[in-house]
Coordinates of C-alpha atoms and ligand atoms in Angstrom, one line a residue:
M1 CA 65.0 -60.2 57.5
R2 CA 63.7 -57.8 60.1
G3 CA 65.2 -58.4 63.5
L4 CA 63.2 -59.6 66.4
M5 CA 64.0 -56.9 68.9
Q6 CA 61.8 -54.0 69.8
G7 CA 62.4 -51.1 67.5
D8 CA 61.9 -48.1 69.7
H9 CA 63.9 -45.1 68.6
L10 CA 66.4 -43.6 71.0
L11 CA 64.9 -40.2 71.8
I12 CA 66.0 -37.6 74.3
S13 CA 62.4 -37.5 75.7
S14 CA 63.0 -41.0 77.0
L15 CA 65.6 -39.7 79.4
I16 CA 63.4 -37.2 81.1
E17 CA 60.5 -39.8 81.2
F18 CA 62.9 -42.2 82.9
A19 CA 64.2 -39.7 85.4
N20 CA 60.7 -38.6 86.2
K21 CA 59.4 -42.2 86.7
N22 CA 62.4 -43.6 88.6
H23 CA 64.2 -40.6 90.2
G24 CA 61.5 -37.9 90.4
D25 CA 62.6 -36.7 93.8
A26 CA 66.3 -36.5 92.9
E27 CA 67.2 -32.8 93.3
V28 CA 68.1 -30.3 90.6
I29 CA 69.7 -27.3 92.4
S30 CA 70.6 -24.0 90.7
R31 CA 72.4 -20.8 91.7
R32 CA 70.2 -18.3 89.9
V33 CA 71.0 -15.0 88.2
E34 CA 68.5 -13.7 90.8
G35 CA 71.2 -14.5 93.4
D36 CA 69.4 -17.2 95.4
I37 CA 69.7 -21.0 95.4
H38 CA 66.7 -22.6 93.7
R39 CA 65.6 -26.2 94.4
S40 CA 63.8 -28.4 91.9
N41 CA 63.8 -32.1 91.1
W42 CA 63.5 -34.4 88.0
A43 CA 59.7 -34.7 88.4
T44 CA 59.3 -30.9 88.3
V45 CA 61.8 -30.6 85.4
S46 CA 59.8 -33.2 83.5
K47 CA 56.5 -31.3 84.1
R48 CA 57.9 -27.9 83.2
S49 CA 59.7 -29.2 80.1
K50 CA 56.3 -30.5 78.9
Q51 CA 54.9 -27.0 79.5
V52 CA 57.8 -25.7 77.3
A53 CA 56.8 -28.1 74.6
L54 CA 53.1 -27.0 74.8
A55 CA 54.1 -23.3 74.8
L56 CA 56.2 -23.9 71.7
D57 CA 53.2 -25.5 70.0
A58 CA 51.1 -22.5 71.0
L59 CA 53.5 -20.2 69.3
N60 CA 53.4 -22.4 66.2
V61 CA 57.1 -23.1 66.3
G62 CA 57.5 -25.8 63.7
T63 CA 59.3 -29.1 64.1
G64 CA 63.0 -28.8 63.2
T65 CA 63.0 -25.1 64.1
R66 CA 66.1 -23.9 65.9
V67 CA 65.4 -22.5 69.3
A68 CA 68.4 -20.7 70.8
T69 CA 69.5 -20.3 74.4
L70 CA 71.8 -17.6 75.8
A71 CA 72.0 -18.9 79.3
W72 CA 74.0 -20.1 82.3
N73 CA 73.7 -23.5 83.7
G74 CA 70.4 -23.7 85.5
Y75 CA 67.0 -25.4 85.8
R76 CA 65.3 -23.3 83.2
H77 CA 68.0 -24.1 80.7
L78 CA 67.6 -27.8 81.6
E79 CA 63.8 -27.5 81.0
L80 CA 64.6 -26.0 77.6
Y81 CA 67.0 -28.8 76.8
Y82 CA 64.2 -31.4 77.2
G83 CA 61.2 -29.3 76.1
V84 CA 62.8 -28.1 72.9
S85 CA 64.6 -31.3 71.8
G86 CA 61.9 -33.7 73.1
S87 CA 59.2 -31.9 71.1
Q88 CA 61.3 -32.3 67.9
R89 CA 62.7 -28.8 67.7
V90 CA 66.5 -28.2 67.7
L91 CA 68.1 -26.6 70.8
H92 CA 70.8 -24.2 69.8
T93 CA 73.1 -23.2 72.7
L94 CA 74.7 -19.9 72.0
N95 CA 78.0 -19.0 73.8
P96 CA 77.4 -15.6 75.5
R97 CA 81.2 -15.0 75.8
L98 CA 81.5 -14.5 72.1
L99 CA 81.4 -10.9 70.7
A100 CA 77.9 -9.6 70.0
D101 CA 78.7 -9.5 66.2
Q102 CA 79.7 -13.2 66.3
I103 CA 76.5 -14.1 68.2
A104 CA 74.4 -12.3 65.6
W105 CA 76.3 -14.0 62.8
I106 CA 75.7 -17.4 64.3
I107 CA 72.0 -16.7 65.0
D108 CA 71.6 -15.7 61.3
H109 CA 73.5 -18.8 60.1
A110 CA 71.4 -21.1 62.2
Q111 CA 68.3 -19.2 61.3
D112 CA 67.1 -19.3 65.0
Q113 CA 63.5 -18.3 65.3
M114 CA 63.5 -17.9 69.1
V115 CA 66.2 -16.8 71.6
C116 CA 65.7 -17.6 75.3
F117 CA 68.1 -15.6 77.4
D118 CA 69.2 -15.0 81.0
M119 CA 68.8 -11.5 82.4
T120 CA 72.6 -11.2 82.6
F121 CA 72.6 -11.1 78.8
V122 CA 70.2 -8.2 78.3
P123 CA 73.0 -6.0 77.0
I124 CA 73.8 -8.6 74.3
I125 CA 70.1 -8.7 73.2
K126 CA 70.1 -4.9 73.0
A127 CA 73.2 -5.0 70.8
I128 CA 72.1 -7.8 68.4
H129 CA 68.3 -7.9 68.1
K130 CA 68.1 -5.4 65.1
S131 CA 70.6 -7.6 63.1
C132 CA 68.6 -10.8 63.8
P133 CA 65.5 -10.6 61.6
C134 CA 65.0 -14.4 61.7
V135 CA 64.2 -14.3 65.4
K136 CA 60.5 -14.0 65.9
H137 CA 60.4 -14.4 69.7
W138 CA 62.7 -13.2 72.5
I139 CA 62.1 -15.0 75.8
A140 CA 63.5 -13.6 79.0
L141 CA 64.3 -16.3 81.5
C142 CA 62.5 -14.6 84.4
D143 CA 59.2 -14.0 86.2
E144 CA 56.6 -11.8 84.5
S145 CA 57.3 -9.1 87.2
A146 CA 61.0 -9.0 86.4
L147 CA 60.5 -8.4 82.7
P148 CA 62.7 -5.4 81.7
K149 CA 61.0 -2.5 80.1
D150 CA 63.5 -0.7 77.9
S151 CA 62.9 0.9 74.5
D152 CA 66.2 -0.5 73.3
L153 CA 64.9 -4.0 73.6
P154 CA 62.6 -6.0 71.3
E155 CA 59.2 -7.1 72.5
L156 CA 59.9 -9.7 75.2
I157 CA 58.0 -12.6 76.6
S158 CA 58.8 -13.8 80.2
Y159 CA 59.6 -17.5 80.4
E160 CA 57.5 -18.0 83.5
G161 CA 54.5 -16.2 82.1
W162 CA 54.9 -18.1 78.8
I163 CA 54.9 -21.6 80.3
K164 CA 52.4 -20.8 83.2
G165 CA 49.5 -21.1 80.8
F166 CA 50.1 -24.8 80.4
V167 CA 50.3 -25.9 84.0
G168 CA 48.4 -29.2 84.5
Q169 CA 47.8 -29.8 80.8
S170 CA 48.8 -33.3 79.6
Y171 CA 51.4 -33.8 76.9
A172 CA 52.8 -36.9 75.2
W173 CA 56.2 -36.6 73.8
P174 CA 56.1 -37.2 70.0
L175 CA 57.7 -40.3 68.5
F176 CA 60.0 -39.9 65.5
D177 CA 63.2 -41.1 63.9
E178 CA 66.1 -41.2 66.2
N179 CA 68.3 -39.7 63.5
T180 CA 66.4 -36.4 63.7
A181 CA 68.5 -33.4 64.8
S182 CA 68.1 -32.6 68.5
S183 CA 70.7 -29.8 69.3
M184 CA 73.5 -27.8 67.8
C185 CA 76.6 -26.1 69.0
Y186 CA 79.0 -23.9 67.1
T187 CA 82.8 -24.3 67.5
S188 CA 84.5 -21.3 68.9
G189 CA 85.9 -20.4 65.6
T190 CA 89.4 -19.3 66.5
T191 CA 90.2 -19.4 62.8
G192 CA 87.5 -18.2 60.3
H193 CA 83.8 -18.3 61.0
P194 CA 82.4 -20.7 63.6
K195 CA 81.1 -24.0 62.3
A196 CA 78.0 -25.8 63.5
A197 CA 78.0 -29.4 64.8
L198 CA 74.5 -30.8 64.7
Y199 CA 73.7 -33.7 67.1
S200 CA 70.9 -36.2 66.7
H201 CA 68.7 -37.9 69.3
R202 CA 70.6 -41.2 68.6
S203 CA 74.1 -39.7 68.9
T204 CA 73.1 -37.9 72.1
I205 CA 71.7 -41.1 73.8
L206 CA 74.6 -43.3 72.7
H207 CA 77.0 -40.6 74.0
A208 CA 75.2 -40.5 77.3
F209 CA 75.2 -44.3 77.6
A210 CA 78.9 -44.3 77.0
T211 CA 79.8 -41.5 79.4
C212 CA 77.9 -43.2 82.3
Q213 CA 80.1 -46.2 82.2
T214 CA 82.3 -46.9 85.2
D215 CA 85.5 -46.5 83.2
V216 CA 84.3 -43.2 81.7
F217 CA 82.6 -40.8 84.1
G218 CA 81.2 -43.6 86.3
L219 CA 78.0 -41.8 87.1
S220 CA 75.4 -43.1 89.5
A221 CA 72.2 -42.2 91.3
K222 CA 74.4 -41.9 94.4
D223 CA 76.2 -38.9 92.9
S224 CA 75.6 -35.2 93.3
I225 CA 77.0 -33.7 90.1
L226 CA 78.2 -30.2 89.4
P227 CA 78.8 -29.3 85.7
V228 CA 80.9 -26.2 85.9
V229 CA 81.4 -26.6 82.2
P230 CA 78.7 -24.5 80.6
M231 CA 75.6 -25.9 79.0
F232 CA 76.7 -23.8 76.0
H233 CA 80.0 -25.6 75.8
V234 CA 79.1 -28.8 73.9
N235 CA 76.0 -29.4 76.1
A236 CA 78.1 -29.4 79.3
W237 CA 79.9 -32.4 78.0
G238 CA 76.5 -34.3 77.8
L239 CA 76.0 -34.2 81.6
P240 CA 72.4 -32.9 81.5
Y241 CA 71.5 -36.1 79.6
A242 CA 73.8 -38.5 81.4
C243 CA 72.5 -37.3 84.8
A244 CA 68.9 -38.0 83.8
M245 CA 70.0 -41.5 82.6
V246 CA 71.3 -42.4 86.0
G247 CA 69.0 -40.2 88.1
A248 CA 71.8 -38.3 89.8
K249 CA 71.3 -35.1 91.8
L250 CA 72.3 -32.2 89.6
V251 CA 73.8 -29.0 90.8
F252 CA 74.1 -25.9 88.6
P253 CA 76.5 -23.0 89.3
G254 CA 74.6 -20.4 87.3
P255 CA 76.8 -17.3 86.9
G256 CA 78.8 -18.0 90.0
L257 CA 82.0 -19.5 88.5
D258 CA 84.5 -17.8 90.8
G259 CA 86.4 -20.0 93.3
K260 CA 84.4 -19.0 96.4
S261 CA 80.9 -19.5 94.8
V262 CA 81.9 -22.9 93.3
Y263 CA 83.5 -24.1 96.6
E264 CA 80.4 -23.0 98.7
L265 CA 78.0 -24.7 96.3
M266 CA 80.1 -27.9 96.4
E267 CA 80.1 -28.0 100.2
Q268 CA 76.4 -27.0 100.6
E269 CA 75.1 -29.5 98.1
G270 CA 77.4 -32.4 98.9
V271 CA 78.9 -32.5 95.4
T272 CA 80.7 -35.8 94.7
F273 CA 81.5 -35.3 91.0
A274 CA 82.4 -32.1 89.1
A275 CA 83.4 -31.3 85.5
G276 CA 85.2 -28.3 84.1
V277 CA 88.1 -26.8 82.1
P278 CA 91.5 -26.3 83.9
T279 CA 91.2 -22.5 84.1
V280 CA 88.0 -22.8 86.3
W281 CA 89.7 -25.4 88.6
Q282 CA 92.7 -23.1 88.9
M283 CA 90.4 -20.4 90.2
L284 CA 89.0 -22.8 92.7
L285 CA 92.3 -24.1 93.9
N286 CA 93.7 -20.6 94.2
Y287 CA 90.8 -19.6 96.4
M288 CA 91.0 -22.7 98.7
A289 CA 94.8 -23.0 99.2
P290 CA 95.4 -19.8 101.2
L291 CA 92.4 -20.5 103.4
G292 CA 93.3 -24.1 104.0
F293 CA 89.9 -25.3 102.9
K294 CA 89.3 -29.0 102.0
F295 CA 86.5 -30.8 100.1
S296 CA 84.2 -32.8 102.4
T297 CA 82.3 -34.7 99.7
L298 CA 84.0 -34.3 96.3
K299 CA 85.5 -37.6 95.0
R300 CA 86.1 -37.2 91.3
T301 CA 86.5 -34.4 88.8
I302 CA 86.6 -34.5 85.1
I303 CA 89.1 -32.0 83.6
G304 CA 89.3 -31.5 79.9
G305 CA 88.8 -29.0 77.1
S306 CA 92.5 -28.2 77.2
A307 CA 95.5 -30.1 78.6
C308 CA 95.3 -30.5 82.4
P309 CA 98.6 -29.4 83.9
P310 CA 100.2 -32.2 85.9
A311 CA 100.6 -29.8 88.8
M312 CA 96.8 -29.6 89.0
I313 CA 96.3 -33.4 88.9
H314 CA 98.9 -33.6 91.7
S315 CA 97.1 -30.9 93.8
F316 CA 93.7 -32.6 93.5
Q317 CA 95.0 -36.0 94.2
D318 CA 97.7 -35.4 96.9
Q319 CA 96.3 -32.4 98.8
Y320 CA 92.6 -33.0 98.4
S321 CA 92.3 -36.8 97.7
V322 CA 90.1 -36.1 94.7
E323 CA 90.6 -38.3 91.7
V324 CA 91.2 -36.4 88.4
L325 CA 89.8 -37.9 85.3
H326 CA 91.7 -36.3 82.4
A327 CA 89.4 -36.3 79.3
W328 CA 89.8 -35.2 75.7
G329 CA 87.2 -34.4 73.1
M330 CA 85.8 -31.7 70.9
T331 CA 82.6 -30.1 69.8
E332 CA 82.5 -32.3 66.7
M333 CA 82.6 -35.4 68.9
S334 CA 79.6 -34.5 71.2
P335 CA 82.3 -34.1 72.8
L336 CA 83.8 -37.1 74.5
G337 CA 86.6 -39.2 72.8
T338 CA 88.9 -40.4 75.6
V339 CA 89.0 -40.5 79.4
C340 CA 92.0 -41.5 81.5
T341 CA 91.1 -44.3 83.8
L342 CA 93.5 -47.1 84.8
K343 CA 93.3 -50.7 83.7
N344 CA 93.6 -53.8 86.0
K345 CA 97.2 -54.3 85.1
H346 CA 98.1 -50.8 86.3
L347 CA 96.9 -51.4 89.8
K348 CA 100.1 -53.0 90.8
L349 CA 102.2 -50.0 89.7
T350 CA 103.5 -47.5 92.2
R351 CA 101.6 -44.3 92.6
E352 CA 104.3 -42.5 90.7
E353 CA 104.1 -44.9 87.7
Q354 CA 100.3 -44.6 87.8
M355 CA 100.6 -40.8 87.8
K356 CA 102.6 -41.0 84.5
I357 CA 99.5 -42.7 83.0
R358 CA 97.0 -40.3 84.5
L359 CA 98.8 -37.4 82.9
K360 CA 97.8 -38.7 79.5
Q361 CA 94.4 -37.8 77.9
G362 CA 93.2 -41.4 78.3
R363 CA 91.9 -44.2 76.2
A364 CA 89.0 -44.4 73.8
L365 CA 85.6 -45.2 75.1
Y366 CA 83.4 -47.8 73.3
G367 CA 82.0 -46.0 70.2
V368 CA 85.2 -44.0 69.4
D369 CA 87.8 -45.3 67.0
L370 CA 91.2 -43.5 66.9
K371 CA 94.2 -43.5 64.6
I372 CA 97.3 -41.3 64.1
V373 CA 98.6 -40.5 60.7
G374 CA 102.1 -39.3 59.6
D375 CA 103.0 -36.7 57.0
S376 CA 102.9 -39.3 54.2
G377 CA 99.4 -40.2 55.1
D378 CA 100.4 -43.6 56.5
E379 CA 98.9 -44.8 59.8
L380 CA 101.5 -44.7 62.6
P381 CA 102.2 -47.4 65.2
H382 CA 100.6 -47.3 68.6
D383 CA 103.9 -47.3 70.5
G384 CA 103.6 -44.2 72.6
V385 CA 106.5 -42.6 70.7
A386 CA 105.3 -41.9 67.1
F387 CA 103.2 -38.8 66.9
G388 CA 100.9 -37.7 64.1
D389 CA 97.6 -36.2 63.2
L390 CA 94.8 -37.7 65.2
Y391 CA 91.7 -39.0 63.4
V392 CA 88.5 -40.3 64.9
K393 CA 85.2 -41.9 63.9
G394 CA 82.1 -43.2 65.7
P395 CA 78.4 -42.7 66.0
W396 CA 78.7 -39.4 67.9
V397 CA 81.3 -37.9 65.6
I398 CA 80.0 -35.5 63.0
E399 CA 80.0 -36.3 59.3
N400 CA 79.7 -32.8 58.2
Y401 CA 79.0 -29.3 59.5
Y402 CA 75.6 -27.8 59.3
R403 CA 75.1 -25.5 56.2
N404 CA 78.7 -26.1 55.2
D405 CA 79.4 -25.3 51.6
Q406 CA 83.0 -26.6 51.7
G407 CA 82.2 -30.3 51.6
S408 CA 82.5 -32.9 54.3
P409 CA 85.6 -32.7 56.5
L410 CA 85.9 -36.5 56.6
I411 CA 88.8 -38.2 54.9
D412 CA 88.1 -41.9 54.1
G413 CA 85.3 -41.8 56.7
W414 CA 87.6 -40.4 59.4
F415 CA 87.3 -36.9 61.1
P416 CA 90.6 -35.0 61.3
T417 CA 90.7 -33.6 64.8
G418 CA 93.4 -31.0 64.2
D419 CA 95.3 -32.4 67.2
V420 CA 98.7 -34.1 67.2
A421 CA 99.0 -37.1 69.5
T422 CA 100.8 -40.3 70.4
I423 CA 98.9 -43.5 71.1
D424 CA 100.6 -46.1 73.4
L425 CA 100.3 -49.9 73.4
D426 CA 97.5 -49.8 75.9
G427 CA 95.6 -47.3 73.7
F428 CA 96.2 -44.2 75.9
I429 CA 96.6 -41.0 73.8
Q430 CA 98.7 -38.1 74.7
I431 CA 97.9 -34.8 72.9
T432 CA 101.2 -33.1 72.2
D433 CA 99.6 -30.1 70.6
R434 CA 96.9 -28.7 68.3
S435 CA 98.5 -28.9 64.9
K436 CA 98.4 -25.1 64.6
D437 CA 100.2 -24.6 68.0
V438 CA 103.0 -27.0 67.4
I439 CA 106.4 -25.3 67.4
K440 CA 108.6 -26.4 64.5
S441 CA 112.2 -25.8 65.3
G442 CA 115.0 -26.9 62.9
G443 CA 112.8 -29.6 61.4
E444 CA 111.9 -31.0 64.8
W445 CA 108.6 -30.5 66.7
I446 CA 108.4 -29.0 70.1
S447 CA 105.2 -29.6 72.2
S448 CA 103.9 -26.3 73.5
I449 CA 101.8 -28.3 76.0
E450 CA 104.9 -29.9 77.5
I451 CA 106.6 -26.5 77.9
E452 CA 103.5 -25.1 79.6
N453 CA 103.1 -28.0 81.9
I454 CA 106.6 -27.6 83.2
A455 CA 106.1 -23.9 83.8
M456 CA 102.8 -24.6 85.6
S457 CA 104.6 -27.0 87.9
H458 CA 106.7 -24.1 89.2
P459 CA 105.2 -22.8 92.5
S460 CA 105.4 -19.1 91.5
I461 CA 103.4 -19.6 88.2
T462 CA 99.7 -19.6 87.9
M463 CA 99.3 -19.7 84.1
A464 CA 101.6 -20.3 81.2
A465 CA 101.3 -20.3 77.4
C466 CA 104.0 -21.3 75.0
I467 CA 104.1 -20.0 71.5
G468 CA 106.5 -20.2 68.5
V469 CA 108.3 -17.1 67.4
A470 CA 110.0 -16.7 64.0
H471 CA 113.7 -17.4 64.1
P472 CA 116.1 -16.8 61.1
K473 CA 118.0 -20.0 61.6
W474 CA 115.5 -22.4 63.2
D475 CA 112.3 -21.3 61.6
E476 CA 110.6 -21.1 65.0
R477 CA 111.7 -21.1 68.6
P478 CA 109.5 -21.5 71.7
V479 CA 108.9 -18.6 74.0
V480 CA 106.9 -19.1 77.3
V481 CA 104.5 -16.4 78.5
V482 CA 103.8 -16.6 82.2
V483 CA 101.5 -15.1 84.8
L484 CA 103.0 -15.1 88.3
R485 CA 101.0 -15.9 91.5
P486 CA 100.3 -12.8 93.6
E487 CA 103.3 -11.7 95.7
R488 CA 105.7 -14.1 94.0
T489 CA 108.8 -13.2 92.1
L490 CA 110.7 -15.2 89.5
T491 CA 113.4 -14.2 87.1
K492 CA 113.8 -15.3 83.5
A493 CA 117.1 -17.1 84.4
E494 CA 115.4 -19.0 87.3
L495 CA 112.6 -20.2 85.1
L496 CA 114.9 -21.3 82.3
A497 CA 117.1 -23.1 84.8
F498 CA 113.9 -24.9 86.0
Y499 CA 113.6 -26.5 82.6
E500 CA 117.1 -28.1 82.8
G501 CA 117.0 -31.8 83.0
K502 CA 113.2 -31.9 82.3
I503 CA 113.4 -31.6 78.6
A504 CA 116.1 -31.7 75.9
K505 CA 118.2 -28.5 75.8
W506 CA 117.0 -27.5 72.3
Q507 CA 113.4 -27.6 73.5
V508 CA 114.0 -25.1 76.4
P509 CA 112.3 -21.8 75.5
D510 CA 114.5 -19.0 74.2
D511 CA 112.8 -16.4 76.3
V512 CA 110.3 -15.8 79.1
I513 CA 107.7 -13.0 78.9
F514 CA 106.0 -12.0 82.1
V515 CA 102.4 -10.7 81.7
E516 CA 99.5 -9.7 84.0
N517 CA 97.2 -12.0 82.2
I518 CA 96.8 -14.3 79.3
P519 CA 93.7 -13.9 77.0
I520 CA 91.1 -16.5 77.6
G521 CA 88.6 -17.5 74.9
A522 CA 84.9 -18.1 74.9
T523 CA 85.2 -21.7 76.3
G524 CA 87.7 -20.9 79.0
K525 CA 90.8 -21.9 77.1
M526 CA 93.9 -19.8 76.5
L527 CA 93.5 -17.8 73.3
K528 CA 96.9 -18.2 71.7
T529 CA 95.8 -16.5 68.5
K530 CA 95.1 -13.3 70.5
L531 CA 98.3 -13.7 72.5
R532 CA 100.3 -13.9 69.3
E533 CA 98.6 -10.8 68.1
Q534 CA 99.4 -9.0 71.3
L535 CA 103.0 -10.0 70.9
K536 CA 103.3 -9.0 67.3
A537 CA 105.9 -6.4 68.0
Y538 CA 108.0 -8.8 70.1
A539 CA 111.3 -10.0 68.7
L540 CA 113.4 -12.8 70.0
P541 CA 116.7 -11.9 71.8
I542 CA 119.0 -13.5 69.3
A543 CA 122.5 -14.0 70.6
Ligands
ADP601 P1 87.2 -25.3 69.9 O1 87.8 -26.3 68.9 O2 86.1 -24.5 69.3 O3 88.1 -24.7 70.8 P2 86.4 -27.5 71.5 O4 85.9 -27.3 72.9 O5 85.7 -28.4 70.6 O6 86.3 -26.2 70.9 O7 87.9 -27.9 71.6 C1 88.4 -29.1 71.2 C2 89.9 -29.1 71.3 O8 90.3 -28.8 72.6 C3 90.6 -30.4 71.0 O9 90.7 -30.6 69.6 C4 91.9 -30.2 71.6 O10 92.8 -29.4 70.9 C5 91.6 -29.4 72.9 N1 91.4 -30.3 74.0 C6 90.3 -30.8 74.6 N2 90.6 -31.6 75.6 C7 91.9 -31.6 75.8 C8 92.9 -32.2 76.7 N3 92.4 -32.9 77.7 N4 94.2 -32.0 76.5 C9 94.6 -31.3 75.4 N5 93.8 -30.6 74.6 C10 92.5 -30.8 74.7

């Protein structure tokens, strides 16, 4: 029998309609490529995203067509988020930090018909446009007067000129099935070709509902929210949608991701909530510490994308009174899987005991089911000790990759995350490693994350990566590669002594390698594949 509830489909356009109607004057602030700070609001974003939809109609861009963006976090990118998906096209956020060849490969794989790009990325457009025959329109995100004229570029349309023609025209968002594709994002492809996760209107709205909850991001119309995490990195962890759902003020950093720019924007715009990967927060803290700066409004920050070093959580909490919400997820999960927030029973614990919990990656949100599996394929107990391959399922976890000829990655309906984790009695997970980064020594596993976290807690170290190096007797032994803070010194013996008593003797790295920097990948994470390549000629000092 048909249910008796209203059957409206969950569409992304309903978010912008809601924000316009109920929070039209809530601000949307952007640091622009042009260098200035631009002020808009949800009502204007709503109006201009409808102009985008009309402009797409005028160019005969069909429903389901992929429209790519190559852009920083900013209001024009936000308008495209709503204009493209809301009008039943698919928004494809390209990661500009990938190599030009990879970007061209992805555009071809997705068969993007349009690419909308920030002026910063003109050199990429020059390099790729000839190898992207599927692209019919190149839209420069600028005023007509700023359109570059260069014979190495394809014919360009200025975004402002393009949508200007539709000012004041009415537009009604189309209604269609909520399972229709809305956006797509390619994984960074550290091994093999990147793979595409395709999100639907339904998965996006459900994910936004879940992230707004108090025990997840706890978002509110009272917040001023700064997604430092790029809109090309899994839709800035869904914040452009969740912020519309609650009517929050939204603050975009544009290309200014250095510590000084982020700090100034936070202070000027009264940011209360921010989100980013650890490397970005490291830059911010490194900028603030020597100057003795404090945050005047920031209350909470989501840190995820790679393990947040305990030293960073301590810094935020103890020095700056900012609550860190450690989160875990992945492109294939839209991205959120777990967030670390305490339960009622944890409130009576001491601060130190609470901190032990906060260092974990957190517990599942409603909608995400988790399990860990051992080598034999059996499910392992949730006792906080047993570790195994982490599997997930839920309405915002992919079932398959887009245009994937290798069959669905699911195993009995579960998605294998490629991460190794423990799950404790309270459901908190702790990621011990990515399965490909785990160090296997004498039949035992050593967590590279744990070795890195200890190194990062040393006052002289700003970054640390632990990798396994082949060993004739033990198969592999850990080696820690570190970057020192400016004007600090540290010897190998001092760092190795620092590990004593913190982990078992056999887990202590065999060597320390001091480097100027550690390669960072396209999503701001340490690129261990590249680091291993750089250290190919390295041999362990074997006693
Ligand atoms: P890619 O897989 O392309 O690098 P993702 O951004 O989807 O891109 O990365 C997901 C992976 O990042 C997870 O599978 C996990 O290994 C790692 N990760 C994300 N958040 C955390 C975290 N809080 N702690 C440890 N690892 C994390």
